XYZ file of C-alpha atoms in Angstrom:
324
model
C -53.052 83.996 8.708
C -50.985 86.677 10.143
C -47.635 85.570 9.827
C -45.881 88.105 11.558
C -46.533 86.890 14.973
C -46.236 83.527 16.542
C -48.599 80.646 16.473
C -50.201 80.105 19.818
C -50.518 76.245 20.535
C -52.817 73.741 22.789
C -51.532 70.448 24.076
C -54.831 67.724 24.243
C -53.572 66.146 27.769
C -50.293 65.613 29.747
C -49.062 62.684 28.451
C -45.318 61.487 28.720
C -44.272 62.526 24.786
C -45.451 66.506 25.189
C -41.560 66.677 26.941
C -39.810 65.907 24.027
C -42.195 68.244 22.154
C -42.720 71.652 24.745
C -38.608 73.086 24.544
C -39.214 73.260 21.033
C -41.903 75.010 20.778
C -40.769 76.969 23.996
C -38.010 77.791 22.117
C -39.157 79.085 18.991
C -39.481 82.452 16.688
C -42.607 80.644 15.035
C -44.388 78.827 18.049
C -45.505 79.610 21.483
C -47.035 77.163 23.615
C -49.660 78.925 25.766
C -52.252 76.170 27.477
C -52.678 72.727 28.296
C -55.594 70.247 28.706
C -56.024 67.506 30.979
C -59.182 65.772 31.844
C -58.138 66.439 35.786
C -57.712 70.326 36.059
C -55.982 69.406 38.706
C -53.707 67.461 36.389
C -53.407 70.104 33.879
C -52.691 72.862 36.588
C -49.921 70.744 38.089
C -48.141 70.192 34.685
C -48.702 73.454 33.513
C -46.940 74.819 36.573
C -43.729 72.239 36.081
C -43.561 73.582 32.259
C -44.291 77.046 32.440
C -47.331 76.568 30.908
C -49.659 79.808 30.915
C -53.053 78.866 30.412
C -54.957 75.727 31.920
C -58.209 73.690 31.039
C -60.197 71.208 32.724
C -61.514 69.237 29.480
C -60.247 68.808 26.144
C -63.071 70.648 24.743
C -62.802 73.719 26.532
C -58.746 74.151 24.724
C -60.641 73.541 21.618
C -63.569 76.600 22.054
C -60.753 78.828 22.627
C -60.886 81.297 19.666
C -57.013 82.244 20.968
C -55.364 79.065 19.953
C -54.650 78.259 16.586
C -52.840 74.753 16.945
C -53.165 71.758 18.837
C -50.881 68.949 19.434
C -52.348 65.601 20.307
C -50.505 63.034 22.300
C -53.448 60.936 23.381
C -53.923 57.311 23.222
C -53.744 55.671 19.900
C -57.531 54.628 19.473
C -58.202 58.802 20.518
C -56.370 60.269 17.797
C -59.264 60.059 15.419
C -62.033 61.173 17.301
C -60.218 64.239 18.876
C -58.113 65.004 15.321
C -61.633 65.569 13.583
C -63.280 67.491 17.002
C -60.202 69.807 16.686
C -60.382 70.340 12.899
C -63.574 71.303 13.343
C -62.789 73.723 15.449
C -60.702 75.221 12.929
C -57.167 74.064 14.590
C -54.314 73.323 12.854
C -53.465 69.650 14.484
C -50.107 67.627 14.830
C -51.236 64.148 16.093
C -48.829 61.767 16.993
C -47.940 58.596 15.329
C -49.328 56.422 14.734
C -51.894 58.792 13.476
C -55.130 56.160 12.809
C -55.380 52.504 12.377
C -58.238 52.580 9.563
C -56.779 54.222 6.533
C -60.149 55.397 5.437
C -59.987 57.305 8.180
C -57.024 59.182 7.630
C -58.029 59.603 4.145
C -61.135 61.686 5.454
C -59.431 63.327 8.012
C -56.871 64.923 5.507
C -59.767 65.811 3.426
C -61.661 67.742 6.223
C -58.911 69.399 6.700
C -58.647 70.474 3.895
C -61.888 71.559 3.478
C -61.312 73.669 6.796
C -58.420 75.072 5.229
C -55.943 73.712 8.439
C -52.976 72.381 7.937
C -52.896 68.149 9.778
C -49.595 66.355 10.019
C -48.334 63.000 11.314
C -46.164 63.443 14.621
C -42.916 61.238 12.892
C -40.014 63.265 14.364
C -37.570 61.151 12.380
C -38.651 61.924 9.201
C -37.463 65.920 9.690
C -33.739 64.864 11.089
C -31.056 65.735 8.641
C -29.539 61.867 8.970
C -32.784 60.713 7.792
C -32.423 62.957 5.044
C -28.962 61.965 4.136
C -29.884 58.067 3.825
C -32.360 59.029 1.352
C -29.991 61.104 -0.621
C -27.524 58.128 -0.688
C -30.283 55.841 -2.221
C -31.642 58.241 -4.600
C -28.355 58.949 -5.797
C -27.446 55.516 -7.183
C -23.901 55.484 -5.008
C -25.429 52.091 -3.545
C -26.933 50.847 -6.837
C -30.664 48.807 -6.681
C -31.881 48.375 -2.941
C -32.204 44.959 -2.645
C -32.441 45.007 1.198
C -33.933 47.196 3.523
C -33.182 45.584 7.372
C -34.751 47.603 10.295
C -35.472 47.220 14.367
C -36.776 49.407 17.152
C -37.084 47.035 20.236
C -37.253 47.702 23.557
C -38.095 46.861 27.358
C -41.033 48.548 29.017
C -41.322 49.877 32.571
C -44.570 48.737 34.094
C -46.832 46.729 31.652
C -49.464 46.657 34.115
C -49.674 50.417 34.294
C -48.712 50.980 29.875
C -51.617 52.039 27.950
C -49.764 50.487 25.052
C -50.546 47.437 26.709
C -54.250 47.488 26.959
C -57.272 46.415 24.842
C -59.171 48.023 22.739
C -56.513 51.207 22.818
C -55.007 50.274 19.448
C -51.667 49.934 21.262
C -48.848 47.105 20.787
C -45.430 46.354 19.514
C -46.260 47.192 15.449
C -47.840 50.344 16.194
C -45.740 51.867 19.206
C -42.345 50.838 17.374
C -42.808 48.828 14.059
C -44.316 52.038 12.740
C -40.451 53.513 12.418
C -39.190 50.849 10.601
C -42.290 50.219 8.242
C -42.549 54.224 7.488
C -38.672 54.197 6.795
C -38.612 51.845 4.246
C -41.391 52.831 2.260
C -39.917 56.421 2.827
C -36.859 55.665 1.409
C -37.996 53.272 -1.462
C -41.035 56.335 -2.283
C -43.691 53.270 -2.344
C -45.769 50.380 -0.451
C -44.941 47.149 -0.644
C -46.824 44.912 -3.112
C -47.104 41.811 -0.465
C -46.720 41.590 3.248
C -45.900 38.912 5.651
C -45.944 38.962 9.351
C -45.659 37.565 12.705
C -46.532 38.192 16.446
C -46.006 37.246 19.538
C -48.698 38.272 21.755
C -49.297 38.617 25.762
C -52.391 36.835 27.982
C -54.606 39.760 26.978
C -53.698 39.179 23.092
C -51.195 42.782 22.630
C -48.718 42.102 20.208
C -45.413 42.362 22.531
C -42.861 41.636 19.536
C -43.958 41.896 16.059
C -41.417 40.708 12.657
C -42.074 41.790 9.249
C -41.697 41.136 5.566
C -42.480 43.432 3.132
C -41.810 43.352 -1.103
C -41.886 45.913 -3.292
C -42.242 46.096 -7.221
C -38.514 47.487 -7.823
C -37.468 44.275 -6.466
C -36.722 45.551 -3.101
C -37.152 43.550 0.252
C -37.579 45.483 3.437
C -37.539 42.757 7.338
C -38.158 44.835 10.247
C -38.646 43.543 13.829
C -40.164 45.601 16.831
C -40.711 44.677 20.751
C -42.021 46.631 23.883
C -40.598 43.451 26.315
C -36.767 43.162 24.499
C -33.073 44.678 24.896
C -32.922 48.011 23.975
C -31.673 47.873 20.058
C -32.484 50.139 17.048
C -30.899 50.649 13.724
C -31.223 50.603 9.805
C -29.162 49.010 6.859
C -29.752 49.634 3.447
C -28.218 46.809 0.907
C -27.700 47.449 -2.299
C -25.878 45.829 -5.368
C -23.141 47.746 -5.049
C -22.996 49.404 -1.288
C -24.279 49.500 1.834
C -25.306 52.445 4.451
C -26.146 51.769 8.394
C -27.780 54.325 10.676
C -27.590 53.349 14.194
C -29.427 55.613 15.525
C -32.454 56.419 13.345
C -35.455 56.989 15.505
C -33.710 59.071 18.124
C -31.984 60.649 15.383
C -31.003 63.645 17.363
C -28.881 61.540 19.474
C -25.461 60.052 18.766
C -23.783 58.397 16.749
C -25.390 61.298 14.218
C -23.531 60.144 11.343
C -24.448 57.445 8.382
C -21.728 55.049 7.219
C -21.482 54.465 3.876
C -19.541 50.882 2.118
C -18.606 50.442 -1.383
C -16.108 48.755 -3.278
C -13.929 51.982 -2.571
C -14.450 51.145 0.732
C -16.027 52.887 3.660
C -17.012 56.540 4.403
C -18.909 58.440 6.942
C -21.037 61.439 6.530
C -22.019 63.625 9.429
C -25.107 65.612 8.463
C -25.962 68.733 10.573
C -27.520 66.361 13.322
C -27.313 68.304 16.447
C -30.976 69.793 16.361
C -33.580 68.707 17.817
C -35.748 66.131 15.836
C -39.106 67.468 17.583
C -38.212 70.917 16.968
C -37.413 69.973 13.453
C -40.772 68.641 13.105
C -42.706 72.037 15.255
C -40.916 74.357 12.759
C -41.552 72.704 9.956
C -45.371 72.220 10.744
C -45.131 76.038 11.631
C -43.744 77.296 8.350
C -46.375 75.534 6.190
C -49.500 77.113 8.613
C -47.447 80.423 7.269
C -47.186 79.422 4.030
C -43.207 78.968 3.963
C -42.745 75.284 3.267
C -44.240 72.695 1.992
C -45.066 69.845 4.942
C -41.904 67.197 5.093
C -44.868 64.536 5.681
C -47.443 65.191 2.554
C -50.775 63.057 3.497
C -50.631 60.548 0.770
C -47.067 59.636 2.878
C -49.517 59.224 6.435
C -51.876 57.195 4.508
C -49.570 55.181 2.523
C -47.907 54.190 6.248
C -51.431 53.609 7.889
C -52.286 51.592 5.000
C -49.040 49.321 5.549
C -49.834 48.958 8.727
C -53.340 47.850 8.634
C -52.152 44.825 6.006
C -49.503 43.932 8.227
C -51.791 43.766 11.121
C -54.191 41.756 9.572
C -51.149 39.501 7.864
C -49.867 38.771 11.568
C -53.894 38.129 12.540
């Protein structure tokens, strides 16, 4: 590919997330965001308009038969993320998907391979993961100052708006507490301990229509490492991480939103306690739209490889069925 000129990029609907995602690539040297599709060209019109979006289409599949547009960012609904991943490979798009990206691992597997095959670059939408304070945590681990991880404690819970009106709340959409939220905590740890856990255990508690509305975890690993994460769509807003080790400890309390403050990780040892403030000002979803844009132009290599997606969707799928 060209790399001399930006890459011109499709959004698959109008859903909520593409705001956190459009200054970014509004923004940038690498990207330019030039259409939208909604289902409703009404819809996509309307949005367009609000976002100074150029270029409008009335189906999904229309974005995709545009020769013009060489990536496409897909925000739909969980249980849509397969089907329209693969229908956008195939028409030869380069594809950020958000998280989670599938439930059936399998899938992901052969998604990354068709890609591949295609010769288009697929990612994982897991902002976090590109955020300098992320980056730090794992830099504390892997450098011993904390000696063996024996604990890994994580939580993402919040309170939703309308349940009623949530697609995270409905049947059959692959939705629920583990998947909207637990997903941060479970890719964490097994980011920051580079492996899956041997055994899981899990809990739920579920609404009238059988959603998982809080969700608690357990997960070992073969280093001897234990990682307990909880999650909730109907709870107090809380989120943080702590990493216990042997001989330290180190708290983010901020990690998903890990653009927003406090930006620094706190560090405690037997020499007691420290803070270190990463460069943590930028953007976490432009983070993630420059990255993905440097490794279409051969710059980078991706900060999510596909072994990491499927290793997380695999985790997942266990604790799903644990909690079952």
């Amino acid at each position: 590919m060209n790399n001399t000129r930006r890459l011109r990029w499709g959004l698959l609907s109008t859903a909520r997330i593409s705001a956190d995602v459009i200054p970014g690539l509004q923004r940038s040297s690498k990207n330019e965001l030039v259409a939208v599709a909604s289902r409703d060209r009404i819809n996509a019109q309307d949005f367009a308009q609000r976002n100074n979006i150029g270029q409008t289409f009335g189906s999904y599949e229309a974005l995709l038969d545009d020769p013009d547009i060489d990536c496409a960012y897909i925000p739909l609904p969980n249980h849509l993320h397969g089907e329209w991943t693969r229908r956008a490979v195939l028409a030869g798009k380069h594809v950020l998907c958000e998280k989670p990206f599938v439930a059936d691992p399998s899938e992901a597997t052969s998604l990354f391979t068709l890609a591949d095959l295609r010769g288009v670059h697929l990612a994982e939408a897991f902002m976090y993961r590109h955020h300098p304070k992320t980056h730090a945590l794992k830099q504390v681990i892997d450098s011993g100052e904390l000696g063996e991880v024996h604990t890994i404690r994580a939580w993402f819970t919040y309170p939703a708006e309308d349940t009623r009106a949530d697609i995270r709340f409905r049947p059959g959409m692959e939705g629920g507490a583990l998947r909207d939220v637990g997903a941060y905590p479970v890719s964490m740890a097994n980011y920051l301990l580079d492996a899956e856990p041997d055994s899981v255990v899990a809990a739920r508690e579920c609404d009238a229509n059988g959603i998982d509305t809080r969700f608690y975890g357990l997960m070992r690993y073969s280093q001897g490492a234990v990682a307990i994460f909880d999650c909730s769509m109907q709870s107090h807003r809380t989120y943080g991480v702590t990493v216990l080790g042997s001989i330290g400890a180190a708290m983010l309390t901020c990690p998903w939103y890990s653009h927003k403050p406090p930006v620094h990780l706190e560090i405690t040892t037997s020499a007691g306690s420290r803070h270190i403030t990463p460069n943590g000002a930028e953007n976490a979803y432009f983070l993630e739209t420059e990255n993905f844009a440097d490794v279409v132009l051969s710059r980078r290599d991706p900060e999510i490889s596909a072994d990491e997606t499927v290793r997380t969707s695999r985790t997942l799928a266990r604790l799903h069925r644990a909690a079952s």
